[in-house]
mmCIF file of C-alpha atoms and ligand atoms in Angstrom:
data_model
loop_
_atom_site.group_PDB
_atom_site.id
_atom_site.type_symbol
_atom_site.label_atom_id
_atom_site.label_comp_id
_atom_site.label_asym_id
_atom_site.label_seq_id
_atom_site.Cartn_x
_atom_site.Cartn_y
_atom_site.Cartn_z
ATOM 1 C CA UNK A 1 232.543 87.143 -94.683
ATOM 2 C CA UNK A 2 231.484 90.503 -93.570
ATOM 3 C CA UNK A 3 229.684 92.812 -95.641
ATOM 4 C CA UNK A 4 232.931 95.121 -95.295
ATOM 5 C CA UNK A 5 234.467 92.841 -97.457
ATOM 6 C CA UNK A 6 231.446 92.150 -99.846
ATOM 7 C CA UNK A 7 231.665 96.462 -100.532
ATOM 8 C CA UNK A 8 235.021 96.151 -101.130
ATOM 9 C CA UNK A 9 234.800 93.562 -103.474
ATOM 10 C CA UNK A 10 231.737 95.460 -105.634
ATOM 11 C CA UNK A 11 232.067 99.284 -104.525
ATOM 12 C CA UNK A 12 235.348 99.773 -103.999
ATOM 13 C CA UNK A 13 236.307 103.540 -103.369
ATOM 14 C CA UNK A 14 239.181 104.922 -104.129
ATOM 15 C CA UNK A 15 240.741 107.474 -101.597
ATOM 16 C CA UNK A 16 237.976 106.290 -98.592
ATOM 17 C CA UNK A 17 237.968 103.038 -96.294
ATOM 18 C CA UNK A 18 234.876 101.189 -95.233
ATOM 19 C CA UNK A 19 234.267 100.862 -91.258
ATOM 20 C CA UNK A 20 232.331 98.123 -89.277
ATOM 21 C CA UNK A 21 228.896 97.816 -90.487
ATOM 22 C CA UNK A 22 226.098 98.069 -87.810
ATOM 23 C CA UNK A 23 222.553 96.692 -87.879
ATOM 24 C CA UNK A 24 220.246 99.887 -87.049
ATOM 25 C CA UNK A 25 216.111 99.808 -87.086
ATOM 26 C CA UNK A 26 215.737 97.345 -89.668
ATOM 27 C CA UNK A 27 218.906 98.986 -91.785
ATOM 28 C CA UNK A 28 222.192 97.967 -92.754
ATOM 29 C CA UNK A 29 224.714 101.213 -91.377
ATOM 30 C CA UNK A 30 228.377 101.262 -92.825
ATOM 31 C CA UNK A 31 230.843 104.053 -91.923
ATOM 32 C CA UNK A 32 233.212 105.301 -94.691
ATOM 33 C CA UNK A 33 235.964 107.658 -93.748
ATOM 34 C CA UNK A 34 238.675 108.752 -95.759
ATOM 35 C CA UNK A 35 242.168 107.383 -96.080
ATOM 36 C CA UNK A 36 244.497 108.766 -93.830
ATOM 37 C CA UNK A 37 246.718 112.044 -95.318
ATOM 38 C CA UNK A 38 244.040 111.854 -98.502
ATOM 39 C CA UNK A 39 243.145 114.875 -99.552
ATOM 40 C CA UNK A 40 239.183 116.504 -100.135
ATOM 41 C CA UNK A 41 238.230 117.308 -103.359
ATOM 42 C CA UNK A 42 236.229 120.526 -104.028
ATOM 43 C CA UNK A 43 232.872 120.357 -105.224
ATOM 44 C CA UNK A 44 234.024 124.093 -106.966
ATOM 45 C CA UNK A 45 235.877 123.114 -109.207
ATOM 46 C CA UNK A 46 237.054 119.429 -109.162
ATOM 47 C CA UNK A 47 240.451 119.797 -107.576
ATOM 48 C CA UNK A 48 241.937 119.010 -104.457
ATOM 49 C CA UNK A 49 242.658 121.126 -101.421
ATOM 50 C CA UNK A 50 243.464 120.488 -98.461
ATOM 51 C CA UNK A 51 241.016 119.667 -95.497
ATOM 52 C CA UNK A 52 239.402 122.707 -93.759
ATOM 53 C CA UNK A 53 237.081 120.854 -91.387
ATOM 54 C CA UNK A 54 234.745 118.155 -90.924
ATOM 55 C CA UNK A 55 231.085 118.513 -90.861
ATOM 56 C CA UNK A 56 227.994 116.174 -89.348
ATOM 57 C CA UNK A 57 227.439 112.735 -90.490
ATOM 58 C CA UNK A 58 225.523 112.275 -93.954
ATOM 59 C CA UNK A 59 223.373 109.173 -95.040
ATOM 60 C CA UNK A 60 223.802 108.137 -98.618
ATOM 61 C CA UNK A 61 221.435 105.081 -99.604
ATOM 62 C CA UNK A 62 222.992 102.257 -101.192
ATOM 63 C CA UNK A 63 221.355 98.693 -103.298
ATOM 64 C CA UNK A 64 219.708 96.588 -100.442
ATOM 65 C CA UNK A 65 221.167 93.515 -99.582
ATOM 66 C CA UNK A 66 218.828 90.778 -99.077
ATOM 67 C CA UNK A 67 216.132 93.321 -99.033
ATOM 68 C CA UNK A 68 217.237 95.332 -96.274
ATOM 69 C CA UNK A 69 217.900 98.793 -96.474
ATOM 70 C CA UNK A 70 221.787 99.541 -96.506
ATOM 71 C CA UNK A 71 223.097 103.134 -95.624
ATOM 72 C CA UNK A 72 226.819 104.486 -96.384
ATOM 73 C CA UNK A 73 227.303 106.585 -93.311
ATOM 74 C CA UNK A 74 230.226 109.765 -93.639
ATOM 75 C CA UNK A 75 230.619 112.958 -92.270
ATOM 76 C CA UNK A 76 231.621 115.668 -94.797
ATOM 77 C CA UNK A 77 234.914 117.316 -94.798
ATOM 78 C CA UNK A 78 235.047 121.047 -95.982
ATOM 79 C CA UNK A 79 238.026 122.108 -98.639
ATOM 80 C CA UNK A 80 239.906 125.294 -98.191
ATOM 81 C CA UNK A 81 240.242 125.641 -101.755
ATOM 82 C CA UNK A 82 242.426 128.450 -103.165
ATOM 83 C CA UNK A 83 240.051 129.131 -105.940
ATOM 84 C CA UNK A 84 236.541 128.945 -104.447
ATOM 85 C CA UNK A 85 237.283 129.637 -100.989
ATOM 86 C CA UNK A 86 235.712 127.132 -98.434
ATOM 87 C CA UNK A 87 233.776 124.790 -100.242
ATOM 88 C CA UNK A 88 232.572 121.101 -98.903
ATOM 89 C CA UNK A 89 233.890 118.292 -101.118
ATOM 90 C CA UNK A 90 232.904 115.710 -103.597
ATOM 91 C CA UNK A 91 232.821 112.549 -102.819
ATOM 92 C CA UNK A 92 233.060 110.157 -105.804
ATOM 93 C CA UNK A 93 230.115 107.548 -104.663
ATOM 94 C CA UNK A 94 227.272 110.638 -104.494
ATOM 95 C CA UNK A 95 226.422 113.432 -106.461
ATOM 96 C CA UNK A 96 225.643 116.949 -105.343
ATOM 97 C CA UNK A 97 223.335 117.111 -102.236
ATOM 98 C CA UNK A 98 221.174 113.960 -102.866
ATOM 99 C CA UNK A 99 221.268 111.710 -99.812
ATOM 100 C CA UNK A 100 221.519 108.537 -102.707
ATOM 101 C CA UNK A 101 224.410 106.620 -104.148
ATOM 102 C CA UNK A 102 225.087 107.218 -107.966
ATOM 103 C CA UNK A 103 224.524 103.027 -107.652
ATOM 104 C CA UNK A 104 221.759 103.328 -105.690
ATOM 105 C CA UNK A 105 220.370 105.914 -108.690
ATOM 106 C CA UNK A 106 221.577 103.845 -111.592
ATOM 107 C CA UNK A 107 219.823 100.786 -110.172
ATOM 108 C CA UNK A 108 216.904 102.353 -109.557
ATOM 109 C CA UNK A 109 216.507 103.509 -113.066
ATOM 110 C CA UNK A 110 217.871 100.894 -114.545
ATOM 111 C CA UNK A 111 214.388 99.259 -112.637
ATOM 112 C CA UNK A 112 212.075 102.079 -113.302
ATOM 113 C CA UNK A 113 212.891 101.078 -117.376
ATOM 114 C CA UNK A 114 211.392 97.432 -116.809
ATOM 115 C CA UNK A 115 208.901 98.573 -113.966
ATOM 116 C CA UNK A 116 206.407 101.322 -113.534
ATOM 117 C CA UNK A 117 207.758 103.779 -111.148
ATOM 118 C CA UNK A 118 205.430 103.593 -108.856
ATOM 119 C CA UNK A 119 206.486 99.886 -108.882
ATOM 120 C CA UNK A 120 209.880 100.414 -108.248
ATOM 121 C CA UNK A 121 208.908 102.828 -105.381
ATOM 122 C CA UNK A 122 206.830 99.983 -103.697
ATOM 123 C CA UNK A 123 209.510 96.927 -104.332
ATOM 124 C CA UNK A 124 212.518 98.720 -102.850
ATOM 125 C CA UNK A 125 210.593 100.688 -100.873
ATOM 126 C CA UNK A 126 211.530 104.316 -101.712
ATOM 127 C CA UNK A 127 209.641 106.771 -102.909
ATOM 128 C CA UNK A 128 208.135 107.965 -106.639
ATOM 129 C CA UNK A 129 209.863 111.224 -105.791
ATOM 130 C CA UNK A 130 213.148 109.500 -105.300
ATOM 131 C CA UNK A 131 212.821 106.908 -108.028
ATOM 132 C CA UNK A 132 212.054 110.216 -110.349
ATOM 133 C CA UNK A 133 215.170 111.813 -109.313
ATOM 134 C CA UNK A 134 217.414 108.656 -109.811
ATOM 135 C CA UNK A 135 216.152 108.386 -113.713
ATOM 136 C CA UNK A 136 216.486 112.262 -113.704
ATOM 137 C CA UNK A 137 219.382 111.708 -112.484
ATOM 138 C CA UNK A 138 220.873 109.183 -115.142
ATOM 139 C CA UNK A 139 218.809 110.665 -118.049
ATOM 140 C CA UNK A 140 221.136 114.010 -116.982
ATOM 141 C CA UNK A 141 224.275 112.088 -117.224
ATOM 142 C CA UNK A 142 223.243 110.355 -120.272
ATOM 143 C CA UNK A 143 222.428 113.132 -122.325
ATOM 144 C CA UNK A 144 225.916 115.148 -121.436
ATOM 145 C CA UNK A 145 227.793 111.898 -122.020
ATOM 146 C CA UNK A 146 225.985 110.204 -125.362
ATOM 147 C CA UNK A 147 227.700 110.913 -129.055
ATOM 148 C CA UNK A 148 225.297 112.849 -131.692
ATOM 149 C CA UNK A 149 228.561 112.460 -134.236
ATOM 150 C CA UNK A 150 227.631 110.176 -137.599
ATOM 151 C CA UNK A 151 223.756 110.958 -137.435
ATOM 152 C CA UNK A 152 222.359 111.214 -141.402
ATOM 153 C CA UNK A 153 218.225 110.308 -141.125
ATOM 154 C CA UNK A 154 216.131 111.301 -138.584
ATOM 155 C CA UNK A 155 212.301 111.092 -138.126
ATOM 156 C CA UNK A 156 210.607 114.015 -136.604
ATOM 157 C CA UNK A 157 206.850 112.894 -135.725
ATOM 158 C CA UNK A 158 204.592 114.788 -132.849
ATOM 159 C CA UNK A 159 202.493 112.763 -130.115
ATOM 160 C CA UNK A 160 199.211 113.368 -128.335
ATOM 161 C CA UNK A 161 200.136 113.923 -124.570
ATOM 162 C CA UNK A 162 197.312 113.422 -122.218
ATOM 163 C CA UNK A 163 193.676 114.391 -123.404
ATOM 164 C CA UNK A 164 193.153 117.449 -125.425
ATOM 165 C CA UNK A 165 195.380 119.102 -127.868
ATOM 166 C CA UNK A 166 198.798 119.052 -125.894
ATOM 167 C CA UNK A 167 201.243 117.651 -127.764
ATOM 168 C CA UNK A 168 205.099 116.335 -127.621
ATOM 169 C CA UNK A 169 207.586 116.873 -130.355
ATOM 170 C CA UNK A 170 209.729 113.658 -131.123
ATOM 171 C CA UNK A 171 212.886 113.448 -132.735
ATOM 172 C CA UNK A 172 214.400 109.880 -133.743
ATOM 173 C CA UNK A 173 217.472 108.930 -135.459
ATOM 174 C CA UNK A 174 216.536 106.030 -137.478
ATOM 175 C CA UNK A 175 219.731 105.083 -139.559
ATOM 176 C CA UNK A 176 219.808 101.660 -140.455
ATOM 177 C CA UNK A 177 222.669 100.832 -137.145
ATOM 178 C CA UNK A 178 221.534 102.997 -134.806
ATOM 179 C CA UNK A 179 217.875 103.739 -134.094
ATOM 180 C CA UNK A 180 217.053 106.138 -130.804
ATOM 181 C CA UNK A 181 214.743 108.967 -129.362
ATOM 182 C CA UNK A 182 217.487 112.213 -130.116
ATOM 183 C CA UNK A 183 215.181 115.295 -128.330
ATOM 184 C CA UNK A 184 211.695 115.818 -127.189
ATOM 185 C CA UNK A 185 209.911 118.466 -126.575
ATOM 186 C CA UNK A 186 206.816 120.059 -125.552
ATOM 187 C CA UNK A 187 204.248 121.469 -128.313
ATOM 188 C CA UNK A 188 204.534 121.233 -131.829
ATOM 189 C CA UNK A 189 205.178 124.506 -133.503
ATOM 190 C CA UNK A 190 207.913 125.899 -135.379
ATOM 191 C CA UNK A 191 209.527 127.055 -132.439
ATOM 192 C CA UNK A 192 209.464 123.507 -130.368
ATOM 193 C CA UNK A 193 211.424 122.368 -134.238
ATOM 194 C CA UNK A 194 213.730 125.077 -133.976
ATOM 195 C CA UNK A 195 214.711 124.447 -130.309
ATOM 196 C CA UNK A 196 216.190 120.496 -131.529
ATOM 197 C CA UNK A 197 217.899 121.956 -134.604
ATOM 198 C CA UNK A 198 219.350 124.140 -132.215
ATOM 199 C CA UNK A 199 220.792 121.881 -129.943
ATOM 200 C CA UNK A 200 221.715 119.719 -132.997
ATOM 201 C CA UNK A 201 224.646 122.295 -134.266
ATOM 202 C CA UNK A 202 224.267 124.004 -137.396
ATOM 203 C CA UNK A 203 227.371 121.278 -138.657
ATOM 204 C CA UNK A 204 225.454 118.133 -137.527
ATOM 205 C CA UNK A 205 222.530 119.857 -139.822
ATOM 206 C CA UNK A 206 224.203 120.092 -142.672
ATOM 207 C CA UNK A 207 226.036 116.475 -142.751
ATOM 208 C CA UNK A 208 221.734 115.668 -142.161
ATOM 209 C CA UNK A 209 220.848 113.340 -145.707
ATOM 210 C CA UNK A 210 217.236 111.918 -144.715
ATOM 211 C CA UNK A 211 214.461 113.804 -142.426
ATOM 212 C CA UNK A 212 211.393 112.115 -142.484
ATOM 213 C CA UNK A 213 207.880 113.753 -141.338
ATOM 214 C CA UNK A 214 204.136 113.919 -141.629
ATOM 215 C CA UNK A 215 202.378 116.302 -143.725
ATOM 216 C CA UNK A 216 202.689 119.102 -140.626
ATOM 217 C CA UNK A 217 203.147 122.618 -141.755
ATOM 218 C CA UNK A 218 205.156 124.279 -139.325
ATOM 219 C CA UNK A 219 207.492 120.885 -139.545
ATOM 220 C CA UNK A 220 207.771 121.309 -143.161
ATOM 221 C CA UNK A 221 208.334 125.322 -142.621
ATOM 222 C CA UNK A 222 211.024 124.873 -140.211
ATOM 223 C CA UNK A 223 212.779 121.672 -142.390
ATOM 224 C CA UNK A 224 212.854 123.048 -145.713
ATOM 225 C CA UNK A 225 214.599 126.364 -144.012
ATOM 226 C CA UNK A 226 217.334 124.645 -141.662
ATOM 227 C CA UNK A 227 218.175 121.420 -143.430
ATOM 228 C CA UNK A 228 217.467 122.366 -146.813
ATOM 229 C CA UNK A 229 220.372 119.651 -148.011
ATOM 230 C CA UNK A 230 219.056 116.864 -146.922
ATOM 231 C CA UNK A 231 216.239 114.492 -148.783
ATOM 232 C CA UNK A 232 212.744 115.493 -147.029
ATOM 233 C CA UNK A 233 210.879 112.353 -147.245
ATOM 234 C CA UNK A 234 206.769 112.767 -146.071
ATOM 235 C CA UNK A 235 205.717 109.326 -144.204
ATOM 236 C CA UNK A 236 204.223 106.895 -145.847
ATOM 237 C CA UNK A 237 202.318 105.649 -142.403
ATOM 238 C CA UNK A 238 200.581 109.175 -142.005
ATOM 239 C CA UNK A 239 199.300 109.043 -145.100
ATOM 240 C CA UNK A 240 197.911 106.188 -144.965
ATOM 241 C CA UNK A 241 196.666 107.042 -141.669
ATOM 242 C CA UNK A 242 194.856 109.899 -143.273
ATOM 243 C CA UNK A 243 193.423 107.451 -146.013
ATOM 244 C CA UNK A 244 191.815 106.024 -142.968
ATOM 245 C CA UNK A 245 190.481 108.597 -140.590
ATOM 246 C CA UNK A 246 189.033 110.120 -144.194
ATOM 247 C CA UNK A 247 187.027 107.148 -145.187
ATOM 248 C CA UNK A 248 185.979 106.559 -141.239
ATOM 249 C CA UNK A 249 184.537 110.132 -141.679
ATOM 250 C CA UNK A 250 182.663 108.803 -144.573
ATOM 251 C CA UNK A 251 181.614 106.164 -143.491
ATOM 252 C CA UNK A 252 180.099 107.203 -140.138
ATOM 253 C CA UNK A 253 177.995 110.522 -141.557
ATOM 254 C CA UNK A 254 176.612 108.088 -144.253
ATOM 255 C CA UNK A 255 175.821 105.549 -141.763
ATOM 256 C CA UNK A 256 174.416 108.305 -140.100
ATOM 257 C CA UNK A 257 172.442 109.580 -142.577
ATOM 258 C CA UNK A 258 170.615 106.102 -143.672
ATOM 259 C CA UNK A 259 169.539 105.582 -139.590
ATOM 260 C CA UNK A 260 167.756 108.991 -140.080
ATOM 261 C CA UNK A 261 166.502 108.097 -143.335
ATOM 262 C CA UNK A 262 164.633 105.166 -142.387
ATOM 263 C CA UNK A 263 166.897 102.678 -144.955
ATOM 264 C CA UNK A 264 168.405 99.110 -143.172
ATOM 265 C CA UNK A 265 171.010 99.776 -141.516
ATOM 266 C CA UNK A 266 173.804 97.828 -144.099
ATOM 267 C CA UNK A 267 176.908 99.969 -142.431
ATOM 268 C CA UNK A 268 176.787 98.372 -138.626
ATOM 269 C CA UNK A 269 179.336 96.782 -137.750
ATOM 270 C CA UNK A 270 180.820 97.514 -141.059
ATOM 271 C CA UNK A 271 183.922 99.414 -139.898
ATOM 272 C CA UNK A 272 187.073 97.352 -140.154
ATOM 273 C CA UNK A 273 185.950 95.705 -143.414
ATOM 274 C CA UNK A 274 186.831 99.202 -144.597
ATOM 275 C CA UNK A 275 189.618 99.994 -142.612
ATOM 276 C CA UNK A 276 191.996 96.804 -142.774
ATOM 277 C CA UNK A 277 193.790 96.019 -145.556
ATOM 278 C CA UNK A 278 191.772 93.245 -147.535
ATOM 279 C CA UNK A 279 194.659 90.840 -146.899
ATOM 280 C CA UNK A 280 194.028 90.949 -142.850
ATOM 281 C CA UNK A 281 190.094 90.673 -143.159
ATOM 282 C CA UNK A 282 188.766 87.578 -141.076
ATOM 283 C CA UNK A 283 186.153 85.000 -142.893
ATOM 284 C CA UNK A 284 183.094 87.173 -141.610
ATOM 285 C CA UNK A 285 184.878 90.220 -141.854
ATOM 286 C CA UNK A 286 185.118 89.437 -145.937
ATOM 287 C CA UNK A 287 181.893 88.220 -146.570
ATOM 288 C CA UNK A 288 180.091 91.608 -145.058
ATOM 289 C CA UNK A 289 182.375 93.184 -147.588
ATOM 290 C CA UNK A 290 181.650 91.531 -150.591
ATOM 291 C CA UNK A 291 177.742 92.230 -149.473
ATOM 292 C CA UNK A 292 178.631 95.826 -149.374
ATOM 293 C CA UNK A 293 180.376 96.628 -152.105
ATOM 294 C CA UNK A 294 176.828 95.731 -153.931
ATOM 295 C CA UNK A 295 175.730 98.833 -152.346
ATOM 296 C CA UNK A 296 175.746 101.858 -154.228
ATOM 297 C CA UNK A 297 178.023 103.759 -151.384
ATOM 298 C CA UNK A 298 179.706 106.644 -150.952
ATOM 299 C CA UNK A 299 181.166 104.420 -148.166
ATOM 300 C CA UNK A 300 182.027 101.828 -150.867
ATOM 301 C CA UNK A 301 183.361 104.737 -153.390
ATOM 302 C CA UNK A 302 185.657 105.772 -150.686
ATOM 303 C CA UNK A 303 186.651 102.243 -149.953
ATOM 304 C CA UNK A 304 187.737 101.788 -153.789
ATOM 305 C CA UNK A 305 189.837 104.624 -153.852
ATOM 306 C CA UNK A 306 191.752 103.905 -150.879
ATOM 307 C CA UNK A 307 192.176 100.421 -152.076
ATOM 308 C CA UNK A 308 193.258 101.587 -155.387
ATOM 309 C CA UNK A 309 195.700 103.990 -153.724
ATOM 310 C CA UNK A 310 197.717 100.594 -152.488
ATOM 311 C CA UNK A 311 199.363 100.249 -155.622
ATOM 312 C CA UNK A 312 200.980 103.370 -155.163
ATOM 313 C CA UNK A 313 203.970 102.324 -152.787
ATOM 314 C CA UNK A 314 204.691 99.385 -155.128
ATOM 315 C CA UNK A 315 206.687 101.627 -157.480
ATOM 316 C CA UNK A 316 209.894 101.643 -157.866
ATOM 317 C CA UNK A 317 210.855 104.489 -159.864
ATOM 318 C CA UNK A 318 209.705 107.982 -158.383
ATOM 319 C CA UNK A 319 208.460 108.714 -161.797
ATOM 320 C CA UNK A 320 205.976 106.410 -162.631
ATOM 321 C CA UNK A 321 204.786 106.908 -159.469
ATOM 322 C CA UNK A 322 204.465 109.928 -159.877
ATOM 323 C CA UNK A 323 202.458 109.500 -162.634
ATOM 324 C CA UNK A 324 200.267 107.181 -160.987
ATOM 325 C CA UNK A 325 199.557 109.786 -158.072
ATOM 326 C CA UNK A 326 198.696 112.446 -160.745
ATOM 327 C CA UNK A 327 195.913 110.389 -161.356
ATOM 328 C CA UNK A 328 194.262 108.709 -158.033
ATOM 329 C CA UNK A 329 194.474 112.661 -157.172
ATOM 330 C CA UNK A 330 192.370 113.243 -160.481
ATOM 331 C CA UNK A 331 190.256 110.796 -159.924
ATOM 332 C CA UNK A 332 189.827 111.309 -156.043
ATOM 333 C CA UNK A 333 188.885 115.000 -156.908
ATOM 334 C CA UNK A 334 186.327 113.704 -158.896
ATOM 335 C CA UNK A 335 184.886 111.251 -156.050
ATOM 336 C CA UNK A 336 182.165 114.022 -154.339
ATOM 337 C CA UNK A 337 183.589 112.763 -151.152
ATOM 338 C CA UNK A 338 184.784 115.706 -149.089
ATOM 339 C CA UNK A 339 186.886 113.829 -146.644
ATOM 340 C CA UNK A 340 189.112 112.404 -149.974
ATOM 341 C CA UNK A 341 189.156 115.218 -151.416
ATOM 342 C CA UNK A 342 190.680 116.711 -148.933
ATOM 343 C CA UNK A 343 193.215 114.270 -148.633
ATOM 344 C CA UNK A 344 193.741 114.457 -152.244
ATOM 345 C CA UNK A 345 194.694 117.819 -152.267
ATOM 346 C CA UNK A 346 197.083 117.614 -149.266
ATOM 347 C CA UNK A 347 199.053 114.932 -151.587
ATOM 348 C CA UNK A 348 199.123 117.307 -154.789
ATOM 349 C CA UNK A 349 200.484 119.907 -152.466
ATOM 350 C CA UNK A 350 203.600 117.509 -150.556
ATOM 351 C CA UNK A 351 203.562 115.902 -154.334
ATOM 352 C CA UNK A 352 207.352 116.085 -154.412
ATOM 353 C CA UNK A 353 207.958 115.494 -150.575
ATOM 354 C CA UNK A 354 206.444 112.466 -151.034
ATOM 355 C CA UNK A 355 208.058 111.034 -154.429
ATOM 356 C CA UNK A 356 211.167 111.292 -151.712
ATOM 357 C CA UNK A 357 210.055 108.164 -150.489
ATOM 358 C CA UNK A 358 210.698 106.409 -153.744
ATOM 359 C CA UNK A 359 214.189 108.984 -154.166
ATOM 360 C CA UNK A 360 215.509 107.990 -151.066
ATOM 361 C CA UNK A 361 215.442 103.841 -152.511
ATOM 362 C CA UNK A 362 212.268 103.034 -149.840
ATOM 363 C CA UNK A 363 214.985 103.127 -147.064
ATOM 364 C CA UNK A 364 213.174 105.070 -144.245
ATOM 365 C CA UNK A 365 209.928 102.957 -143.918
ATOM 366 C CA UNK A 366 207.566 104.778 -141.945
ATOM 367 C CA UNK A 367 207.669 101.529 -139.508
ATOM 368 C CA UNK A 368 210.450 102.486 -137.612
ATOM 369 C CA UNK A 369 208.928 105.969 -136.390
ATOM 370 C CA UNK A 370 205.849 104.134 -136.034
ATOM 371 C CA UNK A 371 207.160 101.630 -133.464
ATOM 372 C CA UNK A 372 209.101 103.994 -131.597
ATOM 373 C CA UNK A 373 205.302 106.564 -131.239
ATOM 374 C CA UNK A 374 204.422 103.359 -130.354
ATOM 375 C CA UNK A 375 206.785 102.420 -127.705
ATOM 376 C CA UNK A 376 206.325 105.926 -126.391
ATOM 377 C CA UNK A 377 202.711 105.476 -126.411
ATOM 378 C CA UNK A 378 203.157 102.979 -123.587
ATOM 379 C CA UNK A 379 205.882 104.674 -121.615
ATOM 380 C CA UNK A 380 203.416 107.268 -121.007
ATOM 381 C CA UNK A 381 200.501 104.956 -120.394
ATOM 382 C CA UNK A 382 202.297 102.624 -118.071
ATOM 383 C CA UNK A 383 203.044 105.439 -115.578
ATOM 384 C CA UNK A 384 200.930 107.112 -113.566
ATOM 385 C CA UNK A 385 202.435 110.127 -112.607
ATOM 386 C CA UNK A 386 203.459 111.108 -115.691
ATOM 387 C CA UNK A 387 201.025 114.140 -115.808
ATOM 388 C CA UNK A 388 203.546 116.914 -115.841
ATOM 389 C CA UNK A 389 205.106 117.426 -118.880
ATOM 390 C CA UNK A 390 208.604 117.721 -117.651
ATOM 391 C CA UNK A 391 208.476 114.140 -116.030
ATOM 392 C CA UNK A 392 207.364 112.411 -119.252
ATOM 393 C CA UNK A 393 210.278 114.162 -121.268
ATOM 394 C CA UNK A 394 212.453 112.157 -118.676
ATOM 395 C CA UNK A 395 210.587 108.978 -118.971
ATOM 396 C CA UNK A 396 210.727 108.954 -122.837
ATOM 397 C CA UNK A 397 214.559 110.053 -122.812
ATOM 398 C CA UNK A 398 215.191 106.569 -120.602
ATOM 399 C CA UNK A 399 212.723 104.941 -122.670
ATOM 400 C CA UNK A 400 214.238 105.623 -125.990
ATOM 401 C CA UNK A 401 217.293 107.208 -125.975
ATOM 402 C CA UNK A 402 219.402 104.819 -125.449
ATOM 403 C CA UNK A 403 221.962 106.890 -123.460
ATOM 404 C CA UNK A 404 224.963 105.676 -121.563
ATOM 405 C CA UNK A 405 225.285 105.262 -117.995
ATOM 406 C CA UNK A 406 227.336 106.629 -115.247
ATOM 407 C CA UNK A 407 229.984 103.947 -115.328
ATOM 408 C CA UNK A 408 229.990 101.291 -112.003
ATOM 409 C CA UNK A 409 232.227 98.572 -111.174
ATOM 410 C CA UNK A 410 229.689 96.015 -111.082
ATOM 411 C CA UNK A 411 226.071 95.547 -112.153
ATOM 412 C CA UNK A 412 223.950 95.761 -108.816
ATOM 413 C CA UNK A 413 220.890 94.467 -111.531
HETATM 414 ZN ZN1 ZN B 501 237.988 124.837 -106.167
#
């Protein structure tokens, strides 16, 4: 069987003919020519025109065969287009000026979802750059061809990018049947989120029913302004995370103070005893916690306040949940624990948005957003070349966007 036969089976190209394949410098080279009397397509307007002349040969990398690189070799024609003048033809297997076939670009991009981009480059003997460009092309195609209909629930969140204070804003669709990344943009300002709503368009924004977010003020501002019709829910996960952070601050400060005052270091190795949910503690941690609770410590008071907050999520009615919240905030404000008081003030300030979680019948748990955030962090961590924001954005769309891919006649991987 000839390579030509295989190519005709897996990658037939209308209007073009495969000629002989040759083995040159450890590569397989397959010549392509246009079918007789076929007219070239103008790259300017996409319409057929009459041929003008033929340029030199160009190579297009194709999916490797038995780990041997394959190149399609083709002499591009020029088109005499009545609308665009003389242009280079547009060929169905390539995209623009890239020396890579669409099939190979999709092939590399698919592997780039499973492995790090560097590994993909190494395995298929190409450059990181080439993998990056292939992914970019597939992502751009996907963004142009995806549908944004039927989105009624979204989650907005921020993700720290690298060290320091650089952030990405991410927006997910969190409908039960469709969970995916919709948008990612640099920074976490009002302008950032406004850009998302601009992309979404006013009609789709009006159709929005639920929006989850954390308490980040710029987000709250934009959501109130742009999507006033939607039920805005403050995320359970973020509230719990803030309480844990407050408690951790109290514990660390107290442990330091005790060491300074020469007390027995009872708080040593107590961090997870306080932060974990009680049912998740290991046996030694439980013993340690029981021991700690005998002391009159700020950490203990903070811990008890944090634990008592758990009941809040068990309520069904927003009314009674609200009553509980008010009571808890009152106790927290009397606690003389500044970090906890800070959380309580913020909870009070966002009372209605927090209670919206109950009004939405607890349907949109933050677990969804949290899970996707973890996946993003993994995506960024897994790749060594993502130091640039633009690259990270492409990688994130690629990993979580559920974007449609260019259609191929054969599944190469
Ligand atoms: Zn044209």
